[in-house]
XYZ file of C-alpha atoms in Angstrom:
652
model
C 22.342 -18.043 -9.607
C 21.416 -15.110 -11.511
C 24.062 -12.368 -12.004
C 22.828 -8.861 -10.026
C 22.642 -6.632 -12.923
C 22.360 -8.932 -15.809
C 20.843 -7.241 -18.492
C 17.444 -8.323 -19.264
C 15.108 -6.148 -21.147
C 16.265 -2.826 -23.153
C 13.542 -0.314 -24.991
C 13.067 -0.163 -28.718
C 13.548 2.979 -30.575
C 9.706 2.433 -30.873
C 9.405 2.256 -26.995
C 11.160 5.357 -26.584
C 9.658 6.805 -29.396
C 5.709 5.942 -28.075
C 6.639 6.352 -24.511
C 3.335 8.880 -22.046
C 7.001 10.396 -20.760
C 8.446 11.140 -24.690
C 5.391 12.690 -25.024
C 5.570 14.734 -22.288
C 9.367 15.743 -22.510
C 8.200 16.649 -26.160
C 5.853 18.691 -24.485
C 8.400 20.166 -22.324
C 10.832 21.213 -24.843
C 12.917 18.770 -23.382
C 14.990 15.803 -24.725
C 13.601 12.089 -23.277
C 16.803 11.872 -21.710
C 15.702 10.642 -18.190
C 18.372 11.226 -16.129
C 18.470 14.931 -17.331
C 14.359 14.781 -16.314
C 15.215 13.713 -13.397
C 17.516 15.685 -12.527
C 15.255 18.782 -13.356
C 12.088 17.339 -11.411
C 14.076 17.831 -8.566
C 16.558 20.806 -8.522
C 12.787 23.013 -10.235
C 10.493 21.351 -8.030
C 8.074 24.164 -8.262
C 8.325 23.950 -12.312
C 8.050 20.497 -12.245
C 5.166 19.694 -10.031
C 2.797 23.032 -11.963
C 3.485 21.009 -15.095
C 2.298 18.062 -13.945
C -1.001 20.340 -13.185
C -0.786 22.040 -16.502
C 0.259 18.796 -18.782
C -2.639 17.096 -17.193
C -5.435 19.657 -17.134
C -5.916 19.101 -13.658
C -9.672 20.126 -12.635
C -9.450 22.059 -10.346
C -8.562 25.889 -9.528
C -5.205 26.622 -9.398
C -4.124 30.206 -7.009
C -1.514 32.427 -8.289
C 0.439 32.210 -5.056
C 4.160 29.951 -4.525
C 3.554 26.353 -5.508
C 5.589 24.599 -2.891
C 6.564 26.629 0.285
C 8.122 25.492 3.706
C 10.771 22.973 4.783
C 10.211 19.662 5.680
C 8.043 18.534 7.299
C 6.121 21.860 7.216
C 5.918 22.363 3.632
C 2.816 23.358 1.865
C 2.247 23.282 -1.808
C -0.571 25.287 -4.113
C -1.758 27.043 -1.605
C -5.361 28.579 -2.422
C -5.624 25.970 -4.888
C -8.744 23.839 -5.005
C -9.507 20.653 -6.258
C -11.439 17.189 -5.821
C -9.922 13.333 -6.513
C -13.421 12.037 -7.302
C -14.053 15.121 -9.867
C -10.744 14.090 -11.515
C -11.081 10.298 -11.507
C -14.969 10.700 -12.897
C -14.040 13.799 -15.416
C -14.956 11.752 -18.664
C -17.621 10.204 -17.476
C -19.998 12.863 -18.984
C -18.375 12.764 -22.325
C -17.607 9.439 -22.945
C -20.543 7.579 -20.633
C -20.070 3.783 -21.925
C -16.291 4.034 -21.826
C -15.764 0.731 -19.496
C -14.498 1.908 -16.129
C -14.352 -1.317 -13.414
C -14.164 -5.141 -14.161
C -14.686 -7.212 -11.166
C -13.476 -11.110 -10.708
C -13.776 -13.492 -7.767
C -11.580 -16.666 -7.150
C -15.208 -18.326 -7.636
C -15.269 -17.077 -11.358
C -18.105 -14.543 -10.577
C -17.677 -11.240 -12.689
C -19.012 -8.211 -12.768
C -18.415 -4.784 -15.306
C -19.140 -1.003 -14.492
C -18.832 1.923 -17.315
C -18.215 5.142 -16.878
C -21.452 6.036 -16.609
C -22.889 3.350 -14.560
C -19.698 4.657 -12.046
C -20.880 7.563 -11.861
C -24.403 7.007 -11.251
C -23.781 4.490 -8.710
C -20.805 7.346 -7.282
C -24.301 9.840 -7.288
C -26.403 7.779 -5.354
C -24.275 6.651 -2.345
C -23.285 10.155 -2.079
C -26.814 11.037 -1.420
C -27.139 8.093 1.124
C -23.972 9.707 2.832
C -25.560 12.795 2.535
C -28.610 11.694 3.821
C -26.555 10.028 6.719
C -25.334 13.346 7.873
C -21.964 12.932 6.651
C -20.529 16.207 5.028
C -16.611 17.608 4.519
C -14.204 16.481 7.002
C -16.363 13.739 8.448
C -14.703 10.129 8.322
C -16.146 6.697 6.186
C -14.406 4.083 7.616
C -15.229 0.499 5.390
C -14.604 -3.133 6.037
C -14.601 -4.289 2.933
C -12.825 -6.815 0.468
C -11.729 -5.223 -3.194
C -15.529 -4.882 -4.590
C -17.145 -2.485 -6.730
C -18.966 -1.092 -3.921
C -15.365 0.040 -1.917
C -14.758 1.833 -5.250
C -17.816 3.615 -5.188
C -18.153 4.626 -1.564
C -14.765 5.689 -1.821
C -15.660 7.774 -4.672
C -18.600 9.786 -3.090
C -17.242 9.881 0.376
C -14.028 11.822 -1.763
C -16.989 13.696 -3.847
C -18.715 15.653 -0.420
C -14.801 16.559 0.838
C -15.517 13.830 3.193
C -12.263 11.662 4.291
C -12.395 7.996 3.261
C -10.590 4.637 5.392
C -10.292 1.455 4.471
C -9.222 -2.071 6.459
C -9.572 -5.862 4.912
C -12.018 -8.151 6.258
C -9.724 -10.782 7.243
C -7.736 -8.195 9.671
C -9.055 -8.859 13.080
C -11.277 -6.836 15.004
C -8.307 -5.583 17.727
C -6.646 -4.444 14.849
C -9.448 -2.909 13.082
C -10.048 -1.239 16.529
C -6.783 0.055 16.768
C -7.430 1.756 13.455
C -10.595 3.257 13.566
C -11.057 3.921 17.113
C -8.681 7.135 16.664
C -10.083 8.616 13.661
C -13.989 8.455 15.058
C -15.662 7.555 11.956
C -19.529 8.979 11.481
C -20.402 5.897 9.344
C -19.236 2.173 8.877
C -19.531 0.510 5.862
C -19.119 -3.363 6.601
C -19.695 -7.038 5.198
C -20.713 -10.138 6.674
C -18.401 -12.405 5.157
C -15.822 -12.960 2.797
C -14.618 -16.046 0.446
C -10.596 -16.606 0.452
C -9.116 -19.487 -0.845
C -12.357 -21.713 -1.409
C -13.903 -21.221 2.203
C -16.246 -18.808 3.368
C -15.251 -16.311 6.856
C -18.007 -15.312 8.709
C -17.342 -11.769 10.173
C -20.633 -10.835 11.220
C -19.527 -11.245 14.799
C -16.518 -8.934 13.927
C -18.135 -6.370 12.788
C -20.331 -5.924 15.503
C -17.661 -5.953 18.142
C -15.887 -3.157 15.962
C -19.456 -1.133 15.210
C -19.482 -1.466 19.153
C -16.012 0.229 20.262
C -17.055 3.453 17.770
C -18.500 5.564 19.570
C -19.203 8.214 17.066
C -20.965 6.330 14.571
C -24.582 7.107 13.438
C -24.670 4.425 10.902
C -23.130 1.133 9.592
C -23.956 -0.522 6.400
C -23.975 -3.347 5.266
C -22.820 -4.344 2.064
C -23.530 -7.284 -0.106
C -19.676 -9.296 -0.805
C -18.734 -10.597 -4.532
C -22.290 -10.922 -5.615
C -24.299 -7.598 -7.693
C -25.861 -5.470 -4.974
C -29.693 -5.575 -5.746
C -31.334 -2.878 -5.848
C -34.743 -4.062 -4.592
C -36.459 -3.793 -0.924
C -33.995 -1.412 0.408
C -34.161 -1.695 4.421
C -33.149 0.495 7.181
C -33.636 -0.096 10.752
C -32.655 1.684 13.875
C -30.025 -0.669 16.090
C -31.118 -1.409 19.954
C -30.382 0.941 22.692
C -26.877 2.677 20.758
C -28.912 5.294 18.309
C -27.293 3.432 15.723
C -28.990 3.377 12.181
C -28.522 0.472 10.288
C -29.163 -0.004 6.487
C -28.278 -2.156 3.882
C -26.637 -0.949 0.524
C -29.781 -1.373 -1.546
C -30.889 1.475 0.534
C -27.892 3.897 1.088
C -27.863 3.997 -2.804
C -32.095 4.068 -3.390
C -31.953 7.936 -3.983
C -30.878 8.761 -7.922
C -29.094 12.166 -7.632
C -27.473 14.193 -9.694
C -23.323 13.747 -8.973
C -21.567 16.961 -7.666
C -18.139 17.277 -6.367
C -16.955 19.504 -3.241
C -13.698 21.614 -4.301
C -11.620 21.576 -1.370
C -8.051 23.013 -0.786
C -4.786 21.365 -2.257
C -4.297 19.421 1.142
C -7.804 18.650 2.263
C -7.328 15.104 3.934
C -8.437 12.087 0.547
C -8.000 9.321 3.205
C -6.147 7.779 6.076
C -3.889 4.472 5.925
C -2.102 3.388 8.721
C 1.502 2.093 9.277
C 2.449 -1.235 10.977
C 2.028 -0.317 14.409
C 5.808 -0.975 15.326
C 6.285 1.016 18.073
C 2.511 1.366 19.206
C -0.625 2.164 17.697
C -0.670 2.184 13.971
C 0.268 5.645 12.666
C -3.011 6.995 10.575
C -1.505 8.717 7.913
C -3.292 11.497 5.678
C -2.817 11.886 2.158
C -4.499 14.930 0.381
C -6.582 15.755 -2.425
C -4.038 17.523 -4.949
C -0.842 15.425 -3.776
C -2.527 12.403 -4.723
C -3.791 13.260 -7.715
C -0.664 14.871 -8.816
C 1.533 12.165 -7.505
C -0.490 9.250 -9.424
C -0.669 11.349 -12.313
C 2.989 11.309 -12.827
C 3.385 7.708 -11.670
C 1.073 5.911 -13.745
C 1.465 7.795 -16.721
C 5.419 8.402 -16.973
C 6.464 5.377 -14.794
C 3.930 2.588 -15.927
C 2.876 4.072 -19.124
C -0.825 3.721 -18.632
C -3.557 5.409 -20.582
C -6.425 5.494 -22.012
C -6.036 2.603 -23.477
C -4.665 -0.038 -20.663
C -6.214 -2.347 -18.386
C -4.901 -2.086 -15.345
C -4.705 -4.755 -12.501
C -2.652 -5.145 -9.081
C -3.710 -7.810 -6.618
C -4.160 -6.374 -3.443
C -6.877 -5.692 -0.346
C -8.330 -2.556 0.474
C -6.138 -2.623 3.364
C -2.577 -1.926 1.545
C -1.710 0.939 -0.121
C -1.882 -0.366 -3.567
C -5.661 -0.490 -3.665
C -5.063 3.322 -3.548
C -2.709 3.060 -5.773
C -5.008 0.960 -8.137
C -8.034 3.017 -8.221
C -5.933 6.012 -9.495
C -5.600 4.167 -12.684
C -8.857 5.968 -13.186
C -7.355 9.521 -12.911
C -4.911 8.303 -16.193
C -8.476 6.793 -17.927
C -7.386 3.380 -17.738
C -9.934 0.636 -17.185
C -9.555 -0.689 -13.726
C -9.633 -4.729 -12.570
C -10.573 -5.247 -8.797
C -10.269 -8.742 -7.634
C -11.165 -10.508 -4.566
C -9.791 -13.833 -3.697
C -6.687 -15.884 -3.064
C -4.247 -14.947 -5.627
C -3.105 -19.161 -5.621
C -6.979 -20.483 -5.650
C -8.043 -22.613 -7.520
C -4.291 -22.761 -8.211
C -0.921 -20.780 -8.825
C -1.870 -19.842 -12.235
C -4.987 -18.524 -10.980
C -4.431 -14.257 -11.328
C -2.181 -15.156 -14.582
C -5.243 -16.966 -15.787
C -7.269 -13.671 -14.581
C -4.608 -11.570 -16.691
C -5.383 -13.539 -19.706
C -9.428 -13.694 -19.803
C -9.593 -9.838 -18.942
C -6.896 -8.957 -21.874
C -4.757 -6.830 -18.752
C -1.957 -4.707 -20.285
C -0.259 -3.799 -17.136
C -0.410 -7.059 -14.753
C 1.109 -6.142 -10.857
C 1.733 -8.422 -7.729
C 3.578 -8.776 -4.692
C 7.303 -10.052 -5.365
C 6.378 -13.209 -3.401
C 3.234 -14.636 -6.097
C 6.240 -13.762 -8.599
C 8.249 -16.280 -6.877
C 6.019 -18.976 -5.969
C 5.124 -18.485 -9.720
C 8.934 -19.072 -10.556
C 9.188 -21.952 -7.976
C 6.300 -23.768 -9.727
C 7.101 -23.494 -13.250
C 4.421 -21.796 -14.761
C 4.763 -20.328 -18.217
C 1.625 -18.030 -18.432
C -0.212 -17.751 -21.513
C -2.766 -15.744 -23.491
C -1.018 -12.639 -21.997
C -0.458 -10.977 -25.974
C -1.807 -7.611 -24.615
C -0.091 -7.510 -21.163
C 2.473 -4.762 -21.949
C 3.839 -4.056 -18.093
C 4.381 -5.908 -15.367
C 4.769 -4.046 -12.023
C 6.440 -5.851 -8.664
C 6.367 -4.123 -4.912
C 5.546 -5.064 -1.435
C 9.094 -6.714 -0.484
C 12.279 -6.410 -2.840
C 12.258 -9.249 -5.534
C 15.719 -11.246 -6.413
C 17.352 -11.663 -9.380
C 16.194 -14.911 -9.963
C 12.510 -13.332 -9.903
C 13.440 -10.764 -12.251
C 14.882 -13.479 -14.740
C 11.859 -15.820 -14.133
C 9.650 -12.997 -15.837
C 12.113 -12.193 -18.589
C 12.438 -15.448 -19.473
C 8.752 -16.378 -19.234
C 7.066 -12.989 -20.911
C 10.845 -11.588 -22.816
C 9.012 -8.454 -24.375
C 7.398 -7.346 -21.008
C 9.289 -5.591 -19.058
C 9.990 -5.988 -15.337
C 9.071 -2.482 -13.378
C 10.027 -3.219 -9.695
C 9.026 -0.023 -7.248
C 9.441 0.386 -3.908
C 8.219 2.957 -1.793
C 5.261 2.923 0.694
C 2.144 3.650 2.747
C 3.532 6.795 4.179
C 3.486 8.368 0.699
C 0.841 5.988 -1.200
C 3.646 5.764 -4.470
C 7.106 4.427 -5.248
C 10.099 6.676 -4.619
C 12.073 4.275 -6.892
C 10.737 2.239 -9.984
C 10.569 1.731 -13.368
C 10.465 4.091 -16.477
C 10.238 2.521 -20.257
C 13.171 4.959 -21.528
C 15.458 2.758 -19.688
C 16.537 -1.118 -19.841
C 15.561 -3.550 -16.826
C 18.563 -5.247 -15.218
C 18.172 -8.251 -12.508
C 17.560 -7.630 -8.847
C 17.752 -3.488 -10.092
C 15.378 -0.599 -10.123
C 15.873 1.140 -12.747
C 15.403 4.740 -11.269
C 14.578 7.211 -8.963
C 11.449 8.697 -9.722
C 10.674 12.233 -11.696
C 10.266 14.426 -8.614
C 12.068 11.780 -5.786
C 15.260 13.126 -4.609
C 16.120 10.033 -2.856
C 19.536 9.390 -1.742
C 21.175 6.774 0.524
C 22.678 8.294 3.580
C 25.764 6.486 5.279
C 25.744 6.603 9.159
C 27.107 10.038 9.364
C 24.086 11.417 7.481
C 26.542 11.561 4.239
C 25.550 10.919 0.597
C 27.075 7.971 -0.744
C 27.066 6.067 -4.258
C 27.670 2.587 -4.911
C 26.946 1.752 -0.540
C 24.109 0.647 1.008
C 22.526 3.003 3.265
C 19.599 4.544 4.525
C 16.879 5.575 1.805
C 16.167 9.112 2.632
C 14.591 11.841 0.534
C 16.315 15.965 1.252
C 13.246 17.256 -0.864
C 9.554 17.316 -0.136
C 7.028 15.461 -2.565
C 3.669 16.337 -2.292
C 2.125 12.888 -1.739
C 4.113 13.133 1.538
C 1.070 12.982 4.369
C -0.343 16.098 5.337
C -0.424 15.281 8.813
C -1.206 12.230 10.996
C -4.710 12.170 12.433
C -5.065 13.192 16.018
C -1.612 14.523 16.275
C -2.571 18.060 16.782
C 1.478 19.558 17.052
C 2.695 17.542 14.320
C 5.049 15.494 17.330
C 4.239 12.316 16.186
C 4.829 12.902 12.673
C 8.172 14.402 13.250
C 9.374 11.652 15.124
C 8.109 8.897 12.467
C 10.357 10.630 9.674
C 12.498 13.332 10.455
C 13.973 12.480 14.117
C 17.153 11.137 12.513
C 18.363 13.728 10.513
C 16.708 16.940 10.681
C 15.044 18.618 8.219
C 15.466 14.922 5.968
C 12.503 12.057 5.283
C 14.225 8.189 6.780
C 12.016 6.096 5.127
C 13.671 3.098 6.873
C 14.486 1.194 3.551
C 18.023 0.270 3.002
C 19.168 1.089 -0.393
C 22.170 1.497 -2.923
C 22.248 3.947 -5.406
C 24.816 3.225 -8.607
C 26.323 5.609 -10.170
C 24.192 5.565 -13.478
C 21.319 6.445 -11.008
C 19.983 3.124 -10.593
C 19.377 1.423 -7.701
C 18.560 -1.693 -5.632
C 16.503 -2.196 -2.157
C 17.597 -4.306 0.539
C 14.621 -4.225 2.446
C 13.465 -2.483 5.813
C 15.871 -0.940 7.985
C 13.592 -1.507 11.293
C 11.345 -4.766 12.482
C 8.259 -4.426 10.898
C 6.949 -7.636 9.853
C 5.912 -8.180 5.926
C 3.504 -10.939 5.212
C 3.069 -11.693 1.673
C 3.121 -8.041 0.956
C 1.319 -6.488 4.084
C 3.126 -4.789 6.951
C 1.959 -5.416 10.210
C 4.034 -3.912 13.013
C 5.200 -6.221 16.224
C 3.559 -4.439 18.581
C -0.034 -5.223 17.055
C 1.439 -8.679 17.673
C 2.588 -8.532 21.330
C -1.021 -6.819 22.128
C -2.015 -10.543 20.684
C 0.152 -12.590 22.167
C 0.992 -11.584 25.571
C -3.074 -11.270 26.618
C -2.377 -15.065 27.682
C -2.270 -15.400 30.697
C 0.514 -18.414 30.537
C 2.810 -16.132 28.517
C 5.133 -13.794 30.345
C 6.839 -12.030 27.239
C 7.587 -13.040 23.783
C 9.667 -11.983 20.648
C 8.457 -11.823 16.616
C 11.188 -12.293 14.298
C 10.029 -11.778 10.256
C 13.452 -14.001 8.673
C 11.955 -12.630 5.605
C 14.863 -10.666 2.776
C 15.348 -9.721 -0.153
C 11.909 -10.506 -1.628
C 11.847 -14.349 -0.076
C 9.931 -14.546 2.185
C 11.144 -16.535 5.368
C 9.583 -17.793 8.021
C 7.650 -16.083 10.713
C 9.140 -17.074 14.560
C 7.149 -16.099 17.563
C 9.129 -16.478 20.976
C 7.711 -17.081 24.030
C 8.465 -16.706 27.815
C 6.232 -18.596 30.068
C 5.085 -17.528 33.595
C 6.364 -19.797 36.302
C 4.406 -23.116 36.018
C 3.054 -22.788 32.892
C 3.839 -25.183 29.755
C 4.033 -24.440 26.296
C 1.667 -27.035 25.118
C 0.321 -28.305 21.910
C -3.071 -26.780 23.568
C -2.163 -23.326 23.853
C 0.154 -23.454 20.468
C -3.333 -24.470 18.828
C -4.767 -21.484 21.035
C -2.194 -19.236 20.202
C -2.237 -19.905 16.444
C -6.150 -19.316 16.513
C -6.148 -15.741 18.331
C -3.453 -14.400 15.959
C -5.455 -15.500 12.820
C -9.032 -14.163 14.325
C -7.048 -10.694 15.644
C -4.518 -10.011 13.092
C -4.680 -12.330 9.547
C -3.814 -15.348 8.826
C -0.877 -13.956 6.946
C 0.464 -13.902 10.783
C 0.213 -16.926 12.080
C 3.754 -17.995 13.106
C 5.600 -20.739 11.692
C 6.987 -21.558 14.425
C 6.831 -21.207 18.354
C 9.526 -21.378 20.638
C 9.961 -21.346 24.357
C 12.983 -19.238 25.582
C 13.857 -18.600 29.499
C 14.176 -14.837 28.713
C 13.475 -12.004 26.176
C 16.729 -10.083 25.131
C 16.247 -6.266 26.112
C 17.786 -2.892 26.055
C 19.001 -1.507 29.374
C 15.707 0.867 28.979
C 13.232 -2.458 28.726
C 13.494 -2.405 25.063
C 13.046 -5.062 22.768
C 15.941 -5.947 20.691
C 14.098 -7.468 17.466
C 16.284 -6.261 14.965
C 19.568 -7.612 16.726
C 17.477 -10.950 17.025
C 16.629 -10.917 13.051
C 20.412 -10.490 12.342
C 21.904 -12.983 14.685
C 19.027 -15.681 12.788
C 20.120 -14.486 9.770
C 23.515 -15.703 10.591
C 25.047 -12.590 12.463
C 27.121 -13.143 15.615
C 25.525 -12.238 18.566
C 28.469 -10.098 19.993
C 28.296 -8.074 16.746
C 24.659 -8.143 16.172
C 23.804 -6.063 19.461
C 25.673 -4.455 22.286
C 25.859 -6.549 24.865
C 26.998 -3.692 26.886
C 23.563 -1.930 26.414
C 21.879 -5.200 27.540
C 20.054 -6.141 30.320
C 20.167 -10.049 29.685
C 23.092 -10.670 27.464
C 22.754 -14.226 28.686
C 19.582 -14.915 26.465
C 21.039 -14.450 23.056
C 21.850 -17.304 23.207
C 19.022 -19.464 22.714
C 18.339 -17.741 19.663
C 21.133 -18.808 17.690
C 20.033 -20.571 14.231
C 19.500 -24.535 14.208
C 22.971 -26.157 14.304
C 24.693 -23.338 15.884
């Protein structure tokens, strides 16, 4: 066992010394003392946030009026300010043209490269396609689409035109991409065919027509070439039967050569949607702007992850988790970016260290859980001399992770960061003026007031308790889409405690300002890094006609994760067979991922619920996790006490 807090890494006066934030406390007048930063960032919020702007040269024009105005969750910041992502991720494209922008890998060793200058050409010419398309500012992209150049791109022009850009993984099923999409009302598709993962080949033409088919509102879908380099030649367009549809191919959306122009639109001007887990319905789609995002990965990647000009930066992820977001802003900071699309353990563990090595990578980041199937099969990566960073997130990772890495790479240090969707950054993570200790985060970010809040809505230090934030950031979304009176954003974050962001993270803050994550506070369910919420999985599940109700438990904690149980109540007559386990096991793969295909399913005669006909997951996930069942729910509030029962752990 590895001790929670051991001491594992600790800066070098040359760290400190060479450190993006030294640089910009230098800047500031200030001393790289970070607490004292920190605690700045967030009692001058308005100061803090216009030097970001200022300290970055932020393109863009900036009004004269209040920075940040408003309480939560009505504040508004720069207002009359203008600016476009796309202008600031492509600004030295012009003046430094064969700068290398994009790598691209595949788990079958195919590789592609992208400069500057071929970005922005290829950025040009789609948004002339889109142009050509009909789509202007305010109209919706929605792509299905692994992590290939071509997302990049369209992503890039569909920002360019003021347009608003979303983004789902081919291997999500097409009730789930439904659920998505349908409430946005996209004006064009972007799609593929197929996609390779883990040495097979999905088909998902079939997919993508049912989804083309439930959106209403499209006038075109295109479809884009996976892994391989998009030719150029005998561009086609066609008009699809009976639906008005157009259909092209990506040879044609990008035949046009145009000169690139950007849109300025206001500070808030919706970038692109993401969407929660669904956990209590239809997954939330949440809107990030312009200027927040750009600010907000400004500050993250440069003062938190020390990238630059210099780096090459990688994260494995899809384009349907935040951290493909999160990953393309390495462009904003000039870093080189790595997109890869595969299985991160094909042709074998070693496979995105091996990726690390050949593409020189100097800030390498993952999903806690490839750290520790790394750990668990004793690989000692090599050929990693310029890999400088290594970032963690998606699920807390333990202190035996943490130690893994230090004792594996001992001059890389270890930046855990946890934060989310709902704000597209970390509210807590790393910062190379302080030391990395096991199973800790080092701090709260520069401009993150986030505190842990005890059931009474009190402060506390040195107690675990809910991870809320009593100051705005302006990453925070904008607004949900389709929620014209701001209801259904209210209730997502500020329905516990007025006026105050519940993440629903449980965290402990020590008193040096450190702090350590204990995971979600609520049920959602976290596959190898991606959230998915249970009610996407009941929508599943309980179209069976066999099935009466069921129960998903995630056993998942503390960045292991655990084992996926699906219960099931069966109408009267029906058997849980090994025919409709097989059938059951199939539909959740084809609707949801395979990431969510239970490890287990288990007849019970009842499903435990609330008095009100609510589900009682969480309760459920304690008393597995070891909890008593009298002290993991109120039995009082129940309206089958009798149930809990059979959902005691093995041996109980």
């Amino acid at each position: 066992m590895v001790e929670e807090g051991a001491l594992l890494w600790e800066p070098s006066p040359e760290v400190v010394r060479d450190a993006r934030i030294t640089r910009y406390a230098r800047w500031l007048g200030r001393s790289p003392d970070y607490e004292a930063l920190w605690l700045w960032s967030v009692d001058a919020p308005a100061q803090f946030w216009t030097s970001i702007w200022d300290y970055f040269k932020v393109v863009g024009e900036r009004a004269e009026g209040p920075v940040v105005s408003g309480e939560m969750p009505g504040t508004e910041w720069f207002g009359g300010s203008t600016l476009n992502y796309a202008a600031n991720a492509l600004r030295r494209a012009a003046a430094e043209p064969e700068r290398l922008a994009v790598v691209f890998r595949d788990e079958a060793g195919g590789r592609r490269e992208l400069t500057l200058g071929e970005l922005a050409e290829e950025v040009a010419r789609v948004r002339a396609g889109l142009v050509a398309l009909g789509v202007g500012r305010g109209d919706r992209v929605a792509a299905y689409l692994p992590n290939i150049p071509e997302a990049l791109v369209a992503f890039l022009a569909t920002a360019s035109l003021g347009a608003v850009w979303s983004s789902c993984s081919p291997d999500f099923g097409a009730p789930s991409v439904i659920d998505r999409f349908t409430q946005i009302e996209p004006k064009v598709l972007l799609a593929v065919d197929g996609y390779d993962y883990n040495g097979r080949h999905f088909d998902r033409s079939a997919v993508v027509d049912d989804i083309a088919g439930r959106l209403p509102t499209l006038v075109a879908r295109v479809r884009v070439p996976a892994g391989s380099p998009a030719s150029p030649d005998s561009p086609g367009s066609r008009e699809t039967g009976g639906a008005g549809v157009r259909a092209l191919d990506w040879a044609a959306l990008r035949a046009v050569e145009a000169p690139l122009d950007f849109e300025p639109v206001p500070f808030a001007h919706p970038l692109w949607i993401v969407y929660s887990s669904g956990t209590t319905g239809l997954p939330k789609p949440i809107v990030h702007g312009h200027g927040g995002v750009v600010l907000e990965h400004l500050k993250a990647l440069s003062f938190h992850q020390d990238l630059g000009e210099d780096d090459v930066f990688f994260w494995y992820t899809t384009t349907g988790w935040m951290m493909w977001n999160y990953l393309v802003g390495g462009l904003l900071v000039g870093s080189t970016v790595v997109l890869y699309d595969g299985s991160a353990t094909h042709p074998g563990t070693d496979a995105l260290w091996r990726l690390a090595a050949e593409e020189g990578v100097t800030y390498f980041g993952t999903g806690a859980p490839y750290l520790i199937a790394s750990m668990k099969a004793g690989l000692k990566p090599s050929g990693l001399e310029r890999l400088r960073g290594l970032g963690s997130t998606g699920s807390p990772l333990p202190p035996e992770g943490f130690a893994w890495v230090h004792d594996t790479l001992p001059d890389v240090p270890l930046g855990s960061f946890s934060g989310g969707t709902d704000v597209c950054t970390g509210f807590v993570g790393p910062v190379p003026l302080l030391p990395v200790r096991a199973g800790v985060i080092p701090c709260r970010c520069l401009g993150a007031r986030v505190e842990a809040f005890d059931p009474s809505g009190e402060a506390v230090i040195g107690e675990v308790g809910e991870l809320v934030l009593t100051l705005p950031m302006p990453s925070m979304p904008v607004m949900f889409w389709n929620d014209p009176d701001g209801s259904r954003y209210r209730d997502s974050y500020f329905s516990e405690y007025p006026g105050v962001w519940r993440h629903g993270d449980w965290i402990k803050i020590l008193p040096d300002g450190s702090c350590v994550i204990y995971g979600r506070s609520d049920s959602t369910l976290n596959r190898g890094g991606v959230r998915m919420g249970t009610s996407e999985f009941y929508r599943v599940v309980e179209r069976f006609e066999e099935i009466a109700d069921s129960l998903v438990i995630d056993t998942g904690q503390l960045g292991q994760e655990g084992r996926l149980l699906l219960y099931v109540t069966m109408v009267e007559g029906a058997v849980l067979g090994d025919d409709l386990v097989a059938r059951l096991r199939g539909e959740l793969r084809e609707a949801l991922s395979p990431r969510h295909v239970p490890n287990e399913i288990v007849e019970v005669p009842g499903i435990p619920r609330t008095l009100s006909g609510k589900k009682l997951e969480v309760p459920v996930r304690k008393i597995l996790l070891g909890v008593p069942p009298e002290k993991a729910a109120n039995l009082d509030a129940m309206a089958n006490p009798e149930v809990l029962s059979h959902f005691l752990p093995s041996g109980d």
